[in-house]
Coordinates of C-alpha atoms and ligand atoms in Angstrom, one line a residue:
X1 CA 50.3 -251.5 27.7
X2 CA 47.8 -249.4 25.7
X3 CA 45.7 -247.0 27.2
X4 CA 42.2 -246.8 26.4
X5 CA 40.4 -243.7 26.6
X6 CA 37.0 -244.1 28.2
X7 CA 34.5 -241.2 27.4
X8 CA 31.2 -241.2 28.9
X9 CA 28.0 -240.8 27.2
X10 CA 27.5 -237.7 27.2
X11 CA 30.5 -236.0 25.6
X12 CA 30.6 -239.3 23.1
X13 CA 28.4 -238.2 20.9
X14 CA 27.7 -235.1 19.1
X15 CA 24.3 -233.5 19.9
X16 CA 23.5 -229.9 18.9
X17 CA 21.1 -227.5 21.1
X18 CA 18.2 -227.2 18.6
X19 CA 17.7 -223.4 17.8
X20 CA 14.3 -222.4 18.7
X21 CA 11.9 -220.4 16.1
X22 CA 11.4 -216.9 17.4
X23 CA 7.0 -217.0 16.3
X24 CA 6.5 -221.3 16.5
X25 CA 3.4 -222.2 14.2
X26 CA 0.9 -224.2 15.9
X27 CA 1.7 -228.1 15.2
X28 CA -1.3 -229.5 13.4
X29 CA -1.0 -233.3 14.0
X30 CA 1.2 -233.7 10.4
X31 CA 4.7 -232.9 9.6
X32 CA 7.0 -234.4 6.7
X33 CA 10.4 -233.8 6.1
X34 CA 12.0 -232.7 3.1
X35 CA 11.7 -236.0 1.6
X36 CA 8.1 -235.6 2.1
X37 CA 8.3 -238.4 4.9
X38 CA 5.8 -237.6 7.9
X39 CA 6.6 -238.5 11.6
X40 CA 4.6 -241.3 12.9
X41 CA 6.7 -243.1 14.7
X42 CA 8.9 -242.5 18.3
X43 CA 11.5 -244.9 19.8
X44 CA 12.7 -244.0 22.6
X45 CA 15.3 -245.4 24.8
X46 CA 14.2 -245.6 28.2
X47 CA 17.9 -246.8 29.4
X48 CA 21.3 -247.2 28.1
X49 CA 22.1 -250.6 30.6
X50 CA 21.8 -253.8 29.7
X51 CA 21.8 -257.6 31.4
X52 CA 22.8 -259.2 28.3
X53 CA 26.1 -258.6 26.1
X54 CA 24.8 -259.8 22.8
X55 CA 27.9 -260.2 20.7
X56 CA 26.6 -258.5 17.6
X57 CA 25.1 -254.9 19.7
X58 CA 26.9 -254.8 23.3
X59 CA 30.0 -256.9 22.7
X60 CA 32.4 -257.4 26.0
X61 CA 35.6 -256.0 25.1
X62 CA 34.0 -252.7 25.0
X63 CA 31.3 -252.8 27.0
X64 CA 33.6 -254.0 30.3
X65 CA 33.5 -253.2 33.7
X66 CA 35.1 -250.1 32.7
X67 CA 32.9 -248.7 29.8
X68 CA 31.4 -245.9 31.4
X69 CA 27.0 -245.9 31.2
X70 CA 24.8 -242.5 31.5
X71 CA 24.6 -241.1 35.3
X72 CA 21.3 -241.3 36.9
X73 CA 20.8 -237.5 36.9
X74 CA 21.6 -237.6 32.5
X75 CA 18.2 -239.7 32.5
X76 CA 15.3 -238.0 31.3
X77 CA 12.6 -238.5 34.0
X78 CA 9.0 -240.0 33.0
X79 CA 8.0 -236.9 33.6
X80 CA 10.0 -235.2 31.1
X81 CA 9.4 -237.7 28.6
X82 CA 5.7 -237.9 28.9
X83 CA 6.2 -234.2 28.3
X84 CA 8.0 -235.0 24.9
X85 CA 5.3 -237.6 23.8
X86 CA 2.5 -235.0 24.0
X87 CA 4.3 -232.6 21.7
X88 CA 5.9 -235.4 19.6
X89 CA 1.7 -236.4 19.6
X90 CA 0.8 -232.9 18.4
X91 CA 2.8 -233.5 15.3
X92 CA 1.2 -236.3 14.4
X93 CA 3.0 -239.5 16.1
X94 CA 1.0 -242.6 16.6
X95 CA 3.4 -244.9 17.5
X96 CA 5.7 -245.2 20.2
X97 CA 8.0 -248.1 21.1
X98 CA 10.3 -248.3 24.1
X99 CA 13.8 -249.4 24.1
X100 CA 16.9 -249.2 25.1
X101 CA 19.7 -250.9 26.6
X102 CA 17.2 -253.3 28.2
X103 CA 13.7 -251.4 28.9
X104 CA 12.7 -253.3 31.8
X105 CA 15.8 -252.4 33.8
X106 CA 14.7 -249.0 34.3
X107 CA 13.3 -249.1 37.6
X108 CA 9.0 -249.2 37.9
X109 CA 8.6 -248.9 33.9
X110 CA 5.1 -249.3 34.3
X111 CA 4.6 -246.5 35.9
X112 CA 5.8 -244.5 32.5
X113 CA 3.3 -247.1 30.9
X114 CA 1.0 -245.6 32.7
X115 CA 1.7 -242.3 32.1
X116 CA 1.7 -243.1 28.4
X117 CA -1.1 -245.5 27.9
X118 CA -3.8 -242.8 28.5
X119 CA -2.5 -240.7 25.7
X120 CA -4.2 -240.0 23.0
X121 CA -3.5 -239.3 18.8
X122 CA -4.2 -236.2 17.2
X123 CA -7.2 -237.6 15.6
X124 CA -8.1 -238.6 18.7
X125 CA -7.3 -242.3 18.5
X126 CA -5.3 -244.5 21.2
X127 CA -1.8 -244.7 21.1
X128 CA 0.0 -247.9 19.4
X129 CA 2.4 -248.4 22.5
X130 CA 4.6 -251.2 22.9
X131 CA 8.0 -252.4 24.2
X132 CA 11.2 -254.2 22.7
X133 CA 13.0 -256.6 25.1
X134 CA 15.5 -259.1 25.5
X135 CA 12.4 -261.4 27.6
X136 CA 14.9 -261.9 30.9
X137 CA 12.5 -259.5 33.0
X138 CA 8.7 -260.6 31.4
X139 CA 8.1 -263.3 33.8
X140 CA 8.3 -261.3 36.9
X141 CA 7.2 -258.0 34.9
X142 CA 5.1 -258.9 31.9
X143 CA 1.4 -258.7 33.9
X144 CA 2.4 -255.2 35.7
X145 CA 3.4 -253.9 32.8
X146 CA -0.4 -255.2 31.2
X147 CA -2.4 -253.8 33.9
X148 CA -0.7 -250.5 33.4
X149 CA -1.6 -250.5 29.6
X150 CA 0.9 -252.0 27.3
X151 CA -0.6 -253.5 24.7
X152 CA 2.3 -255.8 23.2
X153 CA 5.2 -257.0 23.6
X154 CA 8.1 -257.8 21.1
X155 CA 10.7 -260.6 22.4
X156 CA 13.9 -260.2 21.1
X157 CA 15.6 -264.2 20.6
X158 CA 18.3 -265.3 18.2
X159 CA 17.9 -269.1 19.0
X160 CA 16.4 -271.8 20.4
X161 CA 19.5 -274.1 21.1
X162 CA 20.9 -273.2 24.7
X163 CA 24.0 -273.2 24.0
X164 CA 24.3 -270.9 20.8
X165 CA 21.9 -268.2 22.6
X166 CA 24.2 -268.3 25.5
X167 CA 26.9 -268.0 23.3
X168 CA 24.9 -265.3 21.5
X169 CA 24.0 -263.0 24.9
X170 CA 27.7 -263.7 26.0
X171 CA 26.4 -263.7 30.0
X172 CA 25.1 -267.7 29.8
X173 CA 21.4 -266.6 30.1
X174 CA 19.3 -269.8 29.5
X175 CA 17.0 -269.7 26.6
X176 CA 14.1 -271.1 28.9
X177 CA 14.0 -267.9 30.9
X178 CA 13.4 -266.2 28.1
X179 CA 10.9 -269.1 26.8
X180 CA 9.1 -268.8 30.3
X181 CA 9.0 -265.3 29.9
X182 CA 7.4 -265.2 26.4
X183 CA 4.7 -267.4 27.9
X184 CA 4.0 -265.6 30.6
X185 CA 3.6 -261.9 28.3
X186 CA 0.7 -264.7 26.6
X187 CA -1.5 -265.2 29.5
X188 CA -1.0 -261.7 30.6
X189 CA -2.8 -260.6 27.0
X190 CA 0.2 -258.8 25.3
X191 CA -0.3 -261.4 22.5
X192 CA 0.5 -262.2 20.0
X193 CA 3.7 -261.3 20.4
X194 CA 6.4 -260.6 17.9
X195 CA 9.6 -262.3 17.9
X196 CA 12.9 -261.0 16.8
X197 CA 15.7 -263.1 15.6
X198 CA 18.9 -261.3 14.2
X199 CA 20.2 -264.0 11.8
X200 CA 24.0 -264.1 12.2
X201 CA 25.6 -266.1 8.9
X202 CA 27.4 -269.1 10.7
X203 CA 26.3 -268.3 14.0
X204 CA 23.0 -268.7 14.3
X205 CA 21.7 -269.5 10.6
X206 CA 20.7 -272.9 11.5
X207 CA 18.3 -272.0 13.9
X208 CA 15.8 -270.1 11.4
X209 CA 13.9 -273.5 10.7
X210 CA 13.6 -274.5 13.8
X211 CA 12.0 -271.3 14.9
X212 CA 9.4 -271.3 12.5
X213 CA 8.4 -275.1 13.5
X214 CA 8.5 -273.8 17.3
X215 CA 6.2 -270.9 16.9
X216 CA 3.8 -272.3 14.4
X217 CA 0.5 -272.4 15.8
X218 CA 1.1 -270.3 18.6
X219 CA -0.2 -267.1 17.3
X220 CA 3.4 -264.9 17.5
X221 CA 5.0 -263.8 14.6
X222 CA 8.8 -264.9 14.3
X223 CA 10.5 -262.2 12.2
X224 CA 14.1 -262.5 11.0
X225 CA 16.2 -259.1 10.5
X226 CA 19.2 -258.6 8.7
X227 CA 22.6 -258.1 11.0
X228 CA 23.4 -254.4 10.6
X229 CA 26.4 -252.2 10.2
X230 CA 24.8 -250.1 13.2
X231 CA 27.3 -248.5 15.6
X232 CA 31.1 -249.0 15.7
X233 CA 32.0 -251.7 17.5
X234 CA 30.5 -255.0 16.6
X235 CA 32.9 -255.8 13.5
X236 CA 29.7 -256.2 10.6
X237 CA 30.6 -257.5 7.4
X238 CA 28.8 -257.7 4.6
X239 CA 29.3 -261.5 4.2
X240 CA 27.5 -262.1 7.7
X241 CA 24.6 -261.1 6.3
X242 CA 21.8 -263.9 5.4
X243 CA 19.8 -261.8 2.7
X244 CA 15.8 -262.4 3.4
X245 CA 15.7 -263.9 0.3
X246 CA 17.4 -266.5 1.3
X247 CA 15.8 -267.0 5.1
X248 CA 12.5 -267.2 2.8
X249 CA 14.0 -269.6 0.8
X250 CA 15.3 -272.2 3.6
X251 CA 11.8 -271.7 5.0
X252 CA 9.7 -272.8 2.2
X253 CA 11.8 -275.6 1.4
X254 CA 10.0 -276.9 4.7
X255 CA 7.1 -274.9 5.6
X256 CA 5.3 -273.8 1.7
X257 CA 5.0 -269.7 2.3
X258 CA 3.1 -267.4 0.3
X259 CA 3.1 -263.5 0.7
X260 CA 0.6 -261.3 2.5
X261 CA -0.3 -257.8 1.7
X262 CA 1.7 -255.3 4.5
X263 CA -0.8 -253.8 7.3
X264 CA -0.1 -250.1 6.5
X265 CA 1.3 -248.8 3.7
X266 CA 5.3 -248.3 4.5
X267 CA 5.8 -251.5 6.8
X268 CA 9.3 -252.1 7.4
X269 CA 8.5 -255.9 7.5
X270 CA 7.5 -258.1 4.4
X271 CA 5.0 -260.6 6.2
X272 CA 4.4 -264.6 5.0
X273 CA 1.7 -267.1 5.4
X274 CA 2.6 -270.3 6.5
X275 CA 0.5 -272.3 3.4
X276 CA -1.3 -274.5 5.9
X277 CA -2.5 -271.7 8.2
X278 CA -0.3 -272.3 11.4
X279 CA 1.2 -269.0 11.3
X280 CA 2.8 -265.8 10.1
X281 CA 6.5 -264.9 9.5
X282 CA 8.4 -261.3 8.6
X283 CA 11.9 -260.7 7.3
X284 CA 13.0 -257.1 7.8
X285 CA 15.8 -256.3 4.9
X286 CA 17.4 -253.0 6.4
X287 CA 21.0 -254.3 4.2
X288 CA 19.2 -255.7 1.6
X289 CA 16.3 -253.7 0.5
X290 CA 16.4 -250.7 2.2
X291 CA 13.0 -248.3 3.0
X292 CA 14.8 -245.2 3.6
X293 CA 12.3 -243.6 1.2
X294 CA 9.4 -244.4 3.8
X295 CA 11.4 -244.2 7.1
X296 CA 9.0 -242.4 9.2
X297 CA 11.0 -243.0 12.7
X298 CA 12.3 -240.8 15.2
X299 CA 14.2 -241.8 18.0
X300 CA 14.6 -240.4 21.5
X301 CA 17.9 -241.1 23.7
X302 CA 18.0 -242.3 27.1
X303 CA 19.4 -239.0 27.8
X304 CA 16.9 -236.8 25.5
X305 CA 19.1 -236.5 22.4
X306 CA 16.7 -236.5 19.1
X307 CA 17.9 -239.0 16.2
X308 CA 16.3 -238.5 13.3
X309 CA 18.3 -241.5 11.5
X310 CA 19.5 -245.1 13.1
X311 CA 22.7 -244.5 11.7
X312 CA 22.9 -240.3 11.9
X313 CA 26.7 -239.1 13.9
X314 CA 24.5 -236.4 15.3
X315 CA 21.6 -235.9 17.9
X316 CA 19.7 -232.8 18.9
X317 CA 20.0 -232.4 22.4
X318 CA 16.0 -232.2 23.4
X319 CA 16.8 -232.0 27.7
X320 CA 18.7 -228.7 27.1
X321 CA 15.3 -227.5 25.7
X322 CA 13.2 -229.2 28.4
X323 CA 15.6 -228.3 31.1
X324 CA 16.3 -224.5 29.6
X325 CA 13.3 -223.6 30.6
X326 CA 11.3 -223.7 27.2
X327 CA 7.4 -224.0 27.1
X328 CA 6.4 -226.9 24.9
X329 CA 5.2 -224.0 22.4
X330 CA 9.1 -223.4 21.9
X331 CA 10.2 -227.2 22.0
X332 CA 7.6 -228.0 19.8
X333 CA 9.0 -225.5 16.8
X334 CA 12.8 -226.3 17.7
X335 CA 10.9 -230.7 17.0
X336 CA 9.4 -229.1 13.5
X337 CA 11.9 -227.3 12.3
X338 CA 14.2 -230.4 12.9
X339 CA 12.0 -232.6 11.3
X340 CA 11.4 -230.4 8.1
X341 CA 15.1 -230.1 7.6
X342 CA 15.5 -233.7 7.6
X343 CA 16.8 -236.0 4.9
X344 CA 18.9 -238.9 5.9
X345 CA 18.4 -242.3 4.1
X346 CA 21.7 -243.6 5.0
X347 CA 21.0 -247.3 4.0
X348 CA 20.4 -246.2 0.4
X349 CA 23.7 -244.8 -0.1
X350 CA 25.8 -247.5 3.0
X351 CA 28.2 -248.4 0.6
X352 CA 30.5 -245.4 1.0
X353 CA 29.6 -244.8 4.7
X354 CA 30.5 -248.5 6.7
X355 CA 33.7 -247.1 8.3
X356 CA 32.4 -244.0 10.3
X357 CA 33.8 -244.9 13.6
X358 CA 31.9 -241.7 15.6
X359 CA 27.7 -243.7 14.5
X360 CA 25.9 -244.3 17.5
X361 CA 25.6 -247.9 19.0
X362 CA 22.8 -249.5 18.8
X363 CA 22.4 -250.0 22.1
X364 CA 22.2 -246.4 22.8
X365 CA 19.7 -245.4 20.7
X366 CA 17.8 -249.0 21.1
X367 CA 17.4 -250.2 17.3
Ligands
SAM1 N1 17.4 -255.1 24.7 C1 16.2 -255.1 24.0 C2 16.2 -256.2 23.0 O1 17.3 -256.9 22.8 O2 15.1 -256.5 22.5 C3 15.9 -253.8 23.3 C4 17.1 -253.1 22.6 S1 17.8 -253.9 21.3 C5 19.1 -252.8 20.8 C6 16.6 -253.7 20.0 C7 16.7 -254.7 18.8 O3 17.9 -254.3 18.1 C8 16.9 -256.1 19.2 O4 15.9 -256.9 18.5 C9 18.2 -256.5 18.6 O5 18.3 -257.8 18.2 C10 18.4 -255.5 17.5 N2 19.8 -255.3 17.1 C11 20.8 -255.0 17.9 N3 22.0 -254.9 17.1 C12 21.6 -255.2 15.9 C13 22.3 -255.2 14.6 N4 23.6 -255.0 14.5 N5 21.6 -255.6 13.5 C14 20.3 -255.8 13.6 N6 19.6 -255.8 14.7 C15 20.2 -255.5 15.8
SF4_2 FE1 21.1 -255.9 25.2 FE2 19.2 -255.9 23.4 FE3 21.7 -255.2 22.7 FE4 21.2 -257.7 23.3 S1 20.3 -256.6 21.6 S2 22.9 -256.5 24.1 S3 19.7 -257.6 24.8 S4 20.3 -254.2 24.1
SF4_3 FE1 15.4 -244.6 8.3 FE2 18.0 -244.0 8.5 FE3 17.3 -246.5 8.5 FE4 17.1 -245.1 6.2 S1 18.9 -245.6 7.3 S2 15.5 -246.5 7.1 S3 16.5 -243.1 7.1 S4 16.8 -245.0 10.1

């Protein structure tokens, strides 16, 4: 029998104790890295568990009944990262998307909604806040987690065919759940929603169609990313990739597309027109096309570890800061000095970096 050596978390990884500048400069709502990319944009992982065991992030022969998640006490409070948000604010951040693991595991995430919602930009404008999930939770969570401010919701759902999503999620969760779900984030205003489908070659390819002909005319945008070579563990291959040009193409041999201009310059998603008006579709080409050069993403672990790359080997341990006794003057010039040193753009240069076993999952750092 082999053995199998089980670390947990917190010693997987390699995070760093960012060293702190002795005179911080006041943050003044705009920082850019060296690549003259600003931060806008937070994700942060709210928990490392999930309900679901999605073959392509979480698959079961390493996430078992063995595989060992973050202790309760690793878990940076609400408290601590409301405290984050404020200075990640001062530097400019306008965005911020929670994710995990499954977010609405974490027990009352509303009530960090809550402590978020009332935040305000720099320039003194409300906070885009939203939410990524799996939709198993919405129906019994979707309308607390509206009446404590979240604006949106986006659904993650790879098909619409029971048995290749249950096959997909690998715990036989029913696709109506997540159906009933989506409905119920509708009448509780977090419309319109967006729709996630990771498109799988040969495993869940055919479903791309029928997505677009279920959502049409229902306001959500279905938008159809390219399986990534994230993490370590769930076997990617270049050949499982469908390219977006070629999910555009199956589409408009039903449904005639034509392009629309992107909301803000830098949008990770090319967006679509359905020709007759019923609707709008995104593909997001992280293999294919990659936007590196206006990656303007940060990412926050479940256990305060700073990310400043999807696919980086290394995080910069944040709770030491918050739990070493720093005032957010100090934390704040450890976060700028971090992000002015920063110049990853790993998909640009994948080709000679797909076998680094040590990249953190993507259910760790929540996509
Ligand atoms: N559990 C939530 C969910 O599934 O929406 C939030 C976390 S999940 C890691 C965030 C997103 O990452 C999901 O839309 C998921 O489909 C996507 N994702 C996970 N692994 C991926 C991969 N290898 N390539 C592309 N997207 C992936
Ligand atoms: Fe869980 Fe989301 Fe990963 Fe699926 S994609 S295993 S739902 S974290
Ligand atoms: Fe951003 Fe890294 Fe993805 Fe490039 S590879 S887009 S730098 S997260």
């Amino acid at each position: 029998m082999t053995e199998r050596i089980i670390p947990i978390a917190d010693a997987r990884y390699h995070a760093a104790v960012p060293p702190v500048p002795d005179a911080p400069a006041a943050p003044v709502g705009h920082l850019e890295d060296a690549r003259g990319r600003r931060l806008h944009d937070l994700r942060i992982s709210v928990t490392d568990r999930c309900n679901f065991r999605c073959t392509y992030c979480m698959p079961k022969a390493v996430f078992d009944k063995d595989y060992r998640f973050l202790p309760q006490s690793s878990l940076l409070s609400f408290e601590e990262i409301t405290r984050l948000v404020r200075i990640f604010i001062g530097h400019g951040v306008e965005k911020i998307r929670l994710t995990g693991g499954e977010p609405l595991l974490r027990k009352d995430l509303h009530r960090l909604i809550a402590m978020l919602s009332p935040l305000r930009t720099a320039r003194g404008a409300p906070l885009d806040l939203t939410l990524t999930t799996n939709g198993s939770l919405l129906t019994r969570k979707a309308q607390a987690l509206r009446d404590a401010g979240l604006q949106r919701v986006t659904v993650s759902l790879d098909a619409l065919d029971d048995r290749a999503f249950r096959a997909m999620n690998d715990v036989d969760f029913p696709v109506s759940d997540v159906l009933a779900g989506i409905e119920a984030a509708d009448r509780a205003g977090l419309a319109p929603l967006k729709i996630n489908m990771v498109v799988k070659r040969g495993v869940n390819d055919h479903e791309i169609v029928p997505m677009v002909r279920h959502f049409r005319g229902t306001g959500h945008i279905v938008r159809f990313i390219e399986f990534m070579d994230v993490g370590a563990s769930n076997g990617w291959r270049l050949d499982d990739v469908v390219p977006s040009a070629d999910v555009i193409e199956r589409i408009r041999a039903v449904f005639p597309l034509e392009p629309i201009d992107p909301n803000y310059p830098g949008e990770v998603a090319e967006r679509w027109r359905l020709r007759d008006g019923s609707g709008e579709i995104g593909v997001i080409s992280s293999v294919t096309q990659p936007f590196c050069g206006s990656c303007t993403r940060a990412r926050l672990s479940t256990e305060g570890r700073l990310y400043t790359c999807l696919f980086a080997i290394g995080g910069h341990d944040l709770r030491a800061l918050l739990r070493g006794g720093c005032d957010d003057a100090a934390i704040s010039g450890a976060l700028a000095a971090l992000w002015q040193a920063r110049s990853d753009r790993y998909s640009e240069i994948r080709a000679s970096n797909t076998t680094d076993l040590r990249r953190i999952e993507m259910s760790y750092i929540g996509g």
